[in-house]
Amino acid sequence: MPLQPGQTYPDAGHVVEYLADYEKRYELPVQRDVRVDAVHRDGAFLRVETDCGDWQARAVISATGTWTLPFMPATPSCTSRCRCGRGTSA
């Protein structure tokens, strides 16, 4: 992530903007507000068991917050809380 002029570290707003742009540019299938119950190796893939059904993936990214108090940032792609890829899109 390129730094802004005069910064040693990017500020929070810059990080959020960068990640939102990255997600949009590469059309990443990011799912928000999904509880993962388990992840199991399934051959060459991972089987991800969620409250929205099971998925198969090559990689899993776990983000963000704590176990009991997740941080749910506002996102430009959802004007209401998204579940399982369903929700009101902006």
Short mmCIF file of N, CA, C and O in Angstrom, two decimals:
data_model
loop_
_atom_site.label_atom_id
_atom_site.label_comp_id
_atom_site.label_asym_id
_atom_site.label_seq_id
_atom_site.Cartn_x
_atom_site.Cartn_y
_atom_site.Cartn_z
N MET A 1 0.85 -1.15 0.00
CA MET A 1 0.00 0.00 0.00
C MET A 1 0.90 1.23 0.00
O MET A 1 1.73 1.38 0.89
N PRO A 2 0.76 2.08 -1.00
CA PRO A 2 1.60 3.28 -1.03
C PRO A 2 1.24 4.24 0.10
O PRO A 2 0.07 4.42 0.43
N LEU A 3 2.26 4.83 0.70
CA LEU A 3 2.03 5.81 1.76
C LEU A 3 1.62 7.15 1.16
O LEU A 3 1.98 7.47 0.03
N GLN A 4 0.88 7.91 1.92
CA GLN A 4 0.55 9.28 1.54
C GLN A 4 1.77 10.14 1.81
O GLN A 4 2.56 9.84 2.71
N PRO A 5 1.96 11.22 1.08
CA PRO A 5 3.12 12.09 1.31
C PRO A 5 3.19 12.54 2.77
O PRO A 5 2.19 12.95 3.36
N GLY A 6 4.38 12.42 3.36
CA GLY A 6 4.61 12.87 4.72
C GLY A 6 4.19 11.88 5.80
O GLY A 6 4.32 12.16 6.98
N GLN A 7 3.70 10.71 5.43
CA GLN A 7 3.26 9.72 6.41
C GLN A 7 4.30 8.62 6.58
O GLN A 7 4.94 8.19 5.62
N THR A 8 4.45 8.17 7.82
CA THR A 8 5.28 7.00 8.10
C THR A 8 4.43 5.74 7.98
O THR A 8 4.88 4.72 7.47
N TYR A 9 3.18 5.82 8.46
CA TYR A 9 2.22 4.73 8.38
C TYR A 9 0.92 5.29 7.81
O TYR A 9 0.57 6.44 8.07
N PRO A 10 0.18 4.48 7.05
CA PRO A 10 -1.10 4.98 6.53
C PRO A 10 -2.11 5.14 7.66
O PRO A 10 -2.11 4.37 8.62
N ASP A 11 -2.98 6.15 7.54
CA ASP A 11 -4.02 6.32 8.55
C ASP A 11 -5.19 5.39 8.23
O ASP A 11 -5.25 4.76 7.16
N ALA A 12 -6.11 5.27 9.16
CA ALA A 12 -7.22 4.32 9.03
C ALA A 12 -8.05 4.56 7.78
O ALA A 12 -8.43 3.63 7.07
N GLY A 13 -8.33 5.82 7.49
CA GLY A 13 -9.12 6.15 6.31
C GLY A 13 -8.46 5.70 5.03
O GLY A 13 -9.12 5.20 4.11
N HIS A 14 -7.14 5.86 4.96
CA HIS A 14 -6.40 5.44 3.78
C HIS A 14 -6.44 3.92 3.62
O HIS A 14 -6.61 3.40 2.51
N VAL A 15 -6.32 3.19 4.71
CA VAL A 15 -6.37 1.74 4.66
C VAL A 15 -7.73 1.26 4.18
O VAL A 15 -7.84 0.40 3.29
N VAL A 16 -8.80 1.83 4.74
CA VAL A 16 -10.16 1.43 4.34
C VAL A 16 -10.40 1.72 2.86
O VAL A 16 -10.92 0.88 2.12
N GLU A 17 -10.00 2.89 2.42
CA GLU A 17 -10.17 3.25 1.00
C GLU A 17 -9.38 2.31 0.09
O GLU A 17 -9.89 1.84 -0.93
N TYR A 18 -8.14 2.01 0.48
CA TYR A 18 -7.30 1.12 -0.31
C TYR A 18 -7.93 -0.27 -0.42
O TYR A 18 -8.02 -0.85 -1.51
N LEU A 19 -8.40 -0.83 0.70
CA LEU A 19 -8.99 -2.17 0.68
C LEU A 19 -10.30 -2.20 -0.10
O LEU A 19 -10.58 -3.16 -0.82
N ALA A 20 -11.13 -1.15 0.02
CA ALA A 20 -12.38 -1.08 -0.74
C ALA A 20 -12.08 -1.02 -2.24
O ALA A 20 -12.74 -1.70 -3.04
N ASP A 21 -11.10 -0.22 -2.62
CA ASP A 21 -10.72 -0.13 -4.04
C ASP A 21 -10.17 -1.46 -4.54
O ASP A 21 -10.47 -1.89 -5.66
N TYR A 22 -9.36 -2.14 -3.74
CA TYR A 22 -8.78 -3.43 -4.10
C TYR A 22 -9.88 -4.48 -4.32
O TYR A 22 -9.88 -5.21 -5.32
N GLU A 23 -10.83 -4.53 -3.39
CA GLU A 23 -11.95 -5.47 -3.50
C GLU A 23 -12.73 -5.23 -4.79
O GLU A 23 -13.07 -6.17 -5.51
N LYS A 24 -13.00 -3.97 -5.08
CA LYS A 24 -13.78 -3.63 -6.28
C LYS A 24 -12.98 -3.92 -7.55
O LYS A 24 -13.50 -4.52 -8.49
N ARG A 25 -11.71 -3.53 -7.58
CA ARG A 25 -10.87 -3.70 -8.78
C ARG A 25 -10.78 -5.16 -9.19
O ARG A 25 -10.86 -5.51 -10.36
N TYR A 26 -10.59 -6.06 -8.21
CA TYR A 26 -10.41 -7.48 -8.52
C TYR A 26 -11.69 -8.29 -8.37
O TYR A 26 -11.66 -9.52 -8.46
N GLU A 27 -12.81 -7.61 -8.16
CA GLU A 27 -14.13 -8.26 -8.05
C GLU A 27 -14.08 -9.44 -7.09
O GLU A 27 -14.53 -10.55 -7.40
N LEU A 28 -13.52 -9.19 -5.89
CA LEU A 28 -13.39 -10.25 -4.90
C LEU A 28 -14.74 -10.59 -4.29
O LEU A 28 -15.52 -9.70 -3.96
N PRO A 29 -15.04 -11.86 -4.11
CA PRO A 29 -16.33 -12.28 -3.55
C PRO A 29 -16.33 -12.23 -2.02
O PRO A 29 -16.50 -13.24 -1.35
N VAL A 30 -16.12 -11.04 -1.47
CA VAL A 30 -16.05 -10.89 -0.01
C VAL A 30 -17.44 -11.08 0.59
O VAL A 30 -18.42 -10.52 0.11
N GLN A 31 -17.52 -11.90 1.63
CA GLN A 31 -18.76 -12.13 2.36
C GLN A 31 -18.62 -11.52 3.74
O GLN A 31 -17.62 -11.76 4.42
N ARG A 32 -19.59 -10.74 4.14
CA ARG A 32 -19.54 -10.08 5.45
C ARG A 32 -20.64 -10.62 6.34
O ARG A 32 -21.67 -11.07 5.86
N ASP A 33 -20.41 -10.50 7.63
CA ASP A 33 -21.38 -10.90 8.64
C ASP A 33 -21.76 -12.36 8.48
O ASP A 33 -22.93 -12.73 8.49
N VAL A 34 -20.75 -13.20 8.31
CA VAL A 34 -20.94 -14.64 8.18
C VAL A 34 -20.16 -15.31 9.31
O VAL A 34 -18.99 -15.04 9.51
N ARG A 35 -20.84 -16.18 10.05
CA ARG A 35 -20.17 -16.90 11.12
C ARG A 35 -19.59 -18.21 10.57
O ARG A 35 -20.30 -19.02 9.99
N VAL A 36 -18.30 -18.41 10.74
CA VAL A 36 -17.65 -19.64 10.33
C VAL A 36 -17.63 -20.58 11.53
O VAL A 36 -17.13 -20.24 12.59
N ASP A 37 -18.21 -21.76 11.35
CA ASP A 37 -18.26 -22.75 12.43
C ASP A 37 -17.05 -23.66 12.42
O ASP A 37 -16.60 -24.11 13.48
N ALA A 38 -16.51 -23.96 11.23
CA ALA A 38 -15.36 -24.86 11.15
C ALA A 38 -14.71 -24.74 9.77
O ALA A 38 -15.37 -24.39 8.80
N VAL A 39 -13.42 -25.05 9.74
CA VAL A 39 -12.67 -25.14 8.49
C VAL A 39 -11.92 -26.47 8.51
O VAL A 39 -11.22 -26.77 9.48
N HIS A 40 -12.11 -27.28 7.47
CA HIS A 40 -11.49 -28.60 7.40
C HIS A 40 -10.74 -28.75 6.07
O HIS A 40 -11.22 -28.26 5.05
N ARG A 41 -9.61 -29.43 6.10
CA ARG A 41 -8.91 -29.78 4.87
C ARG A 41 -9.79 -30.78 4.12
O ARG A 41 -10.33 -31.71 4.70
N ASP A 42 -9.96 -30.56 2.81
CA ASP A 42 -10.77 -31.44 1.97
C ASP A 42 -10.02 -31.65 0.66
O ASP A 42 -10.25 -30.95 -0.32
N GLY A 43 -9.06 -32.57 0.68
CA GLY A 43 -8.21 -32.78 -0.49
C GLY A 43 -7.32 -31.57 -0.71
O GLY A 43 -6.64 -31.10 0.20
N ALA A 44 -7.36 -31.01 -1.91
CA ALA A 44 -6.55 -29.83 -2.24
C ALA A 44 -7.20 -28.53 -1.77
O ALA A 44 -6.62 -27.47 -1.91
N PHE A 45 -8.40 -28.62 -1.22
CA PHE A 45 -9.16 -27.43 -0.83
C PHE A 45 -9.44 -27.41 0.67
O PHE A 45 -9.12 -28.34 1.39
N LEU A 46 -10.06 -26.34 1.08
CA LEU A 46 -10.58 -26.22 2.45
C LEU A 46 -12.10 -26.22 2.36
O LEU A 46 -12.68 -25.59 1.48
N ARG A 47 -12.74 -26.95 3.26
CA ARG A 47 -14.20 -26.91 3.37
C ARG A 47 -14.53 -25.99 4.53
O ARG A 47 -14.09 -26.19 5.65
N VAL A 48 -15.28 -24.94 4.23
CA VAL A 48 -15.63 -23.92 5.21
C VAL A 48 -17.10 -24.07 5.56
O VAL A 48 -17.96 -23.90 4.70
N GLU A 49 -17.38 -24.43 6.81
CA GLU A 49 -18.75 -24.60 7.27
C GLU A 49 -19.19 -23.28 7.92
O GLU A 49 -18.56 -22.82 8.87
N THR A 50 -20.26 -22.68 7.39
CA THR A 50 -20.73 -21.39 7.89
C THR A 50 -22.22 -21.44 8.21
O THR A 50 -22.90 -22.41 7.87
N ASP A 51 -22.71 -20.37 8.81
CA ASP A 51 -24.13 -20.26 9.07
C ASP A 51 -24.91 -19.97 7.79
O ASP A 51 -26.14 -19.88 7.81
N CYS A 52 -24.21 -19.85 6.66
CA CYS A 52 -24.84 -19.62 5.36
C CYS A 52 -24.61 -20.80 4.41
O CYS A 52 -24.74 -20.66 3.21
N GLY A 53 -24.20 -21.93 4.96
CA GLY A 53 -23.92 -23.10 4.14
C GLY A 53 -22.42 -23.36 4.06
O GLY A 53 -21.62 -22.62 4.63
N ASP A 54 -22.05 -24.42 3.36
CA ASP A 54 -20.65 -24.80 3.24
C ASP A 54 -20.06 -24.24 1.95
O ASP A 54 -20.74 -24.18 0.92
N TRP A 55 -18.78 -23.85 2.01
CA TRP A 55 -18.06 -23.35 0.85
C TRP A 55 -16.79 -24.16 0.70
O TRP A 55 -16.28 -24.74 1.65
N GLN A 56 -16.25 -24.15 -0.51
CA GLN A 56 -14.96 -24.75 -0.77
C GLN A 56 -14.02 -23.64 -1.21
O GLN A 56 -14.40 -22.77 -2.00
N ALA A 57 -12.79 -23.63 -0.68
CA ALA A 57 -11.86 -22.55 -0.98
C ALA A 57 -10.43 -23.06 -1.00
O ALA A 57 -10.12 -24.08 -0.41
N ARG A 58 -9.57 -22.31 -1.70
CA ARG A 58 -8.13 -22.60 -1.68
C ARG A 58 -7.46 -21.89 -0.51
O ARG A 58 -6.42 -22.29 -0.05
N ALA A 59 -8.07 -20.78 -0.05
CA ALA A 59 -7.52 -19.99 1.05
C ALA A 59 -8.67 -19.36 1.81
O ALA A 59 -9.75 -19.13 1.26
N VAL A 60 -8.44 -19.08 3.09
CA VAL A 60 -9.43 -18.44 3.94
C VAL A 60 -8.77 -17.28 4.66
O VAL A 60 -7.67 -17.42 5.19
N ILE A 61 -9.42 -16.13 4.67
CA ILE A 61 -8.94 -14.97 5.40
C ILE A 61 -9.94 -14.69 6.52
O ILE A 61 -11.13 -14.54 6.27
N SER A 62 -9.44 -14.66 7.73
CA SER A 62 -10.29 -14.38 8.88
C SER A 62 -10.07 -12.93 9.31
O SER A 62 -8.95 -12.53 9.61
N ALA A 63 -11.15 -12.15 9.33
CA ALA A 63 -11.03 -10.74 9.71
C ALA A 63 -12.34 -10.29 10.32
O ALA A 63 -13.38 -10.79 9.98
N THR A 64 -12.45 -9.44 11.11
CA THR A 64 -11.60 -8.61 11.90
C THR A 64 -12.31 -8.39 13.22
O THR A 64 -13.50 -8.55 13.30
N GLY A 65 -11.63 -8.04 14.26
CA GLY A 65 -12.22 -7.79 15.56
C GLY A 65 -11.89 -8.90 16.53
O GLY A 65 -10.95 -9.66 16.34
N THR A 66 -12.66 -8.98 17.57
CA THR A 66 -12.44 -10.00 18.59
C THR A 66 -13.52 -11.06 18.47
O THR A 66 -14.51 -10.89 17.75
N TRP A 67 -13.35 -12.15 19.21
CA TRP A 67 -14.33 -13.24 19.15
C TRP A 67 -15.71 -12.80 19.60
O TRP A 67 -16.71 -13.19 19.02
N THR A 68 -15.78 -12.00 20.64
CA THR A 68 -17.08 -11.63 21.18
C THR A 68 -17.57 -10.27 20.74
O THR A 68 -18.74 -9.95 20.93
N LEU A 69 -16.69 -9.46 20.13
CA LEU A 69 -17.08 -8.12 19.71
C LEU A 69 -16.44 -7.82 18.36
O LEU A 69 -15.46 -7.10 18.27
N PRO A 70 -16.99 -8.38 17.27
CA PRO A 70 -16.39 -8.15 15.97
C PRO A 70 -16.55 -6.69 15.56
O PRO A 70 -17.52 -6.03 15.93
N PHE A 71 -15.60 -6.19 14.80
CA PHE A 71 -15.67 -4.85 14.25
C PHE A 71 -16.31 -4.96 12.88
O PHE A 71 -15.80 -5.66 12.01
N MET A 72 -17.43 -4.32 12.67
CA MET A 72 -18.16 -4.39 11.42
C MET A 72 -18.14 -3.01 10.76
O MET A 72 -19.03 -2.20 10.98
N PRO A 73 -17.12 -2.71 9.95
CA PRO A 73 -17.04 -1.39 9.34
C PRO A 73 -18.13 -1.18 8.30
O PRO A 73 -18.60 -2.14 7.68
N ALA A 74 -18.54 0.05 8.14
CA ALA A 74 -19.47 0.38 7.07
C ALA A 74 -18.76 0.16 5.75
O ALA A 74 -17.57 0.46 5.62
N THR A 75 -19.45 -0.40 4.79
CA THR A 75 -18.84 -0.66 3.49
C THR A 75 -19.69 -0.06 2.39
O THR A 75 -20.92 -0.04 2.50
N PRO A 76 -19.06 0.42 1.34
CA PRO A 76 -19.84 1.01 0.26
C PRO A 76 -20.72 0.02 -0.48
O PRO A 76 -21.69 0.40 -1.10
N SER A 77 -20.41 -1.28 -0.40
CA SER A 77 -21.18 -2.27 -1.14
C SER A 77 -22.46 -2.69 -0.42
O SER A 77 -23.31 -3.33 -1.01
N CYS A 78 -22.61 -2.34 0.85
CA CYS A 78 -23.80 -2.72 1.60
C CYS A 78 -24.34 -1.52 2.37
O CYS A 78 -23.63 -0.92 3.16
N THR A 79 -25.61 -1.21 2.13
CA THR A 79 -26.23 -0.14 2.91
C THR A 79 -26.97 -0.71 4.10
O THR A 79 -27.36 0.02 4.99
N SER A 80 -27.18 -2.01 4.11
CA SER A 80 -27.74 -2.69 5.28
C SER A 80 -26.83 -3.88 5.58
O SER A 80 -25.96 -4.21 4.80
N ARG A 81 -27.04 -4.52 6.70
CA ARG A 81 -26.17 -5.65 7.07
C ARG A 81 -26.35 -6.76 6.05
O ARG A 81 -27.45 -7.21 5.79
N CYS A 82 -25.26 -7.19 5.46
CA CYS A 82 -25.28 -8.27 4.47
C CYS A 82 -25.15 -9.61 5.16
O CYS A 82 -24.38 -9.75 6.08
N ARG A 83 -25.89 -10.59 4.69
CA ARG A 83 -25.77 -11.95 5.18
C ARG A 83 -25.77 -12.85 3.94
O ARG A 83 -26.65 -12.79 3.14
N CYS A 84 -24.76 -13.67 3.87
CA CYS A 84 -24.70 -14.70 2.83
C CYS A 84 -24.78 -14.10 1.41
O CYS A 84 -25.37 -14.69 0.53
N GLY A 85 -24.21 -12.91 1.26
CA GLY A 85 -24.22 -12.29 -0.07
C GLY A 85 -25.55 -11.65 -0.40
O GLY A 85 -25.76 -11.17 -1.50
N ARG A 86 -26.48 -11.66 0.54
CA ARG A 86 -27.79 -11.04 0.30
C ARG A 86 -27.88 -9.79 1.16
O ARG A 86 -27.40 -9.74 2.26
N GLY A 87 -28.50 -8.80 0.66
CA GLY A 87 -28.64 -7.55 1.39
C GLY A 87 -28.96 -6.45 0.42
O GLY A 87 -29.12 -6.67 -0.77
N THR A 88 -29.07 -5.26 0.90
CA THR A 88 -29.38 -4.14 0.05
C THR A 88 -28.09 -3.54 -0.45
O THR A 88 -27.27 -3.08 0.32
N SER A 89 -27.89 -3.59 -1.75
CA SER A 89 -26.66 -3.04 -2.33
C SER A 89 -26.83 -1.57 -2.59
O SER A 89 -27.92 -1.10 -2.90
N ALA A 90 -25.72 -0.84 -2.46
CA ALA A 90 -25.75 0.59 -2.72
C ALA A 90 -25.69 0.84 -4.20
O ALA A 90 -25.24 0.08 -4.99
#
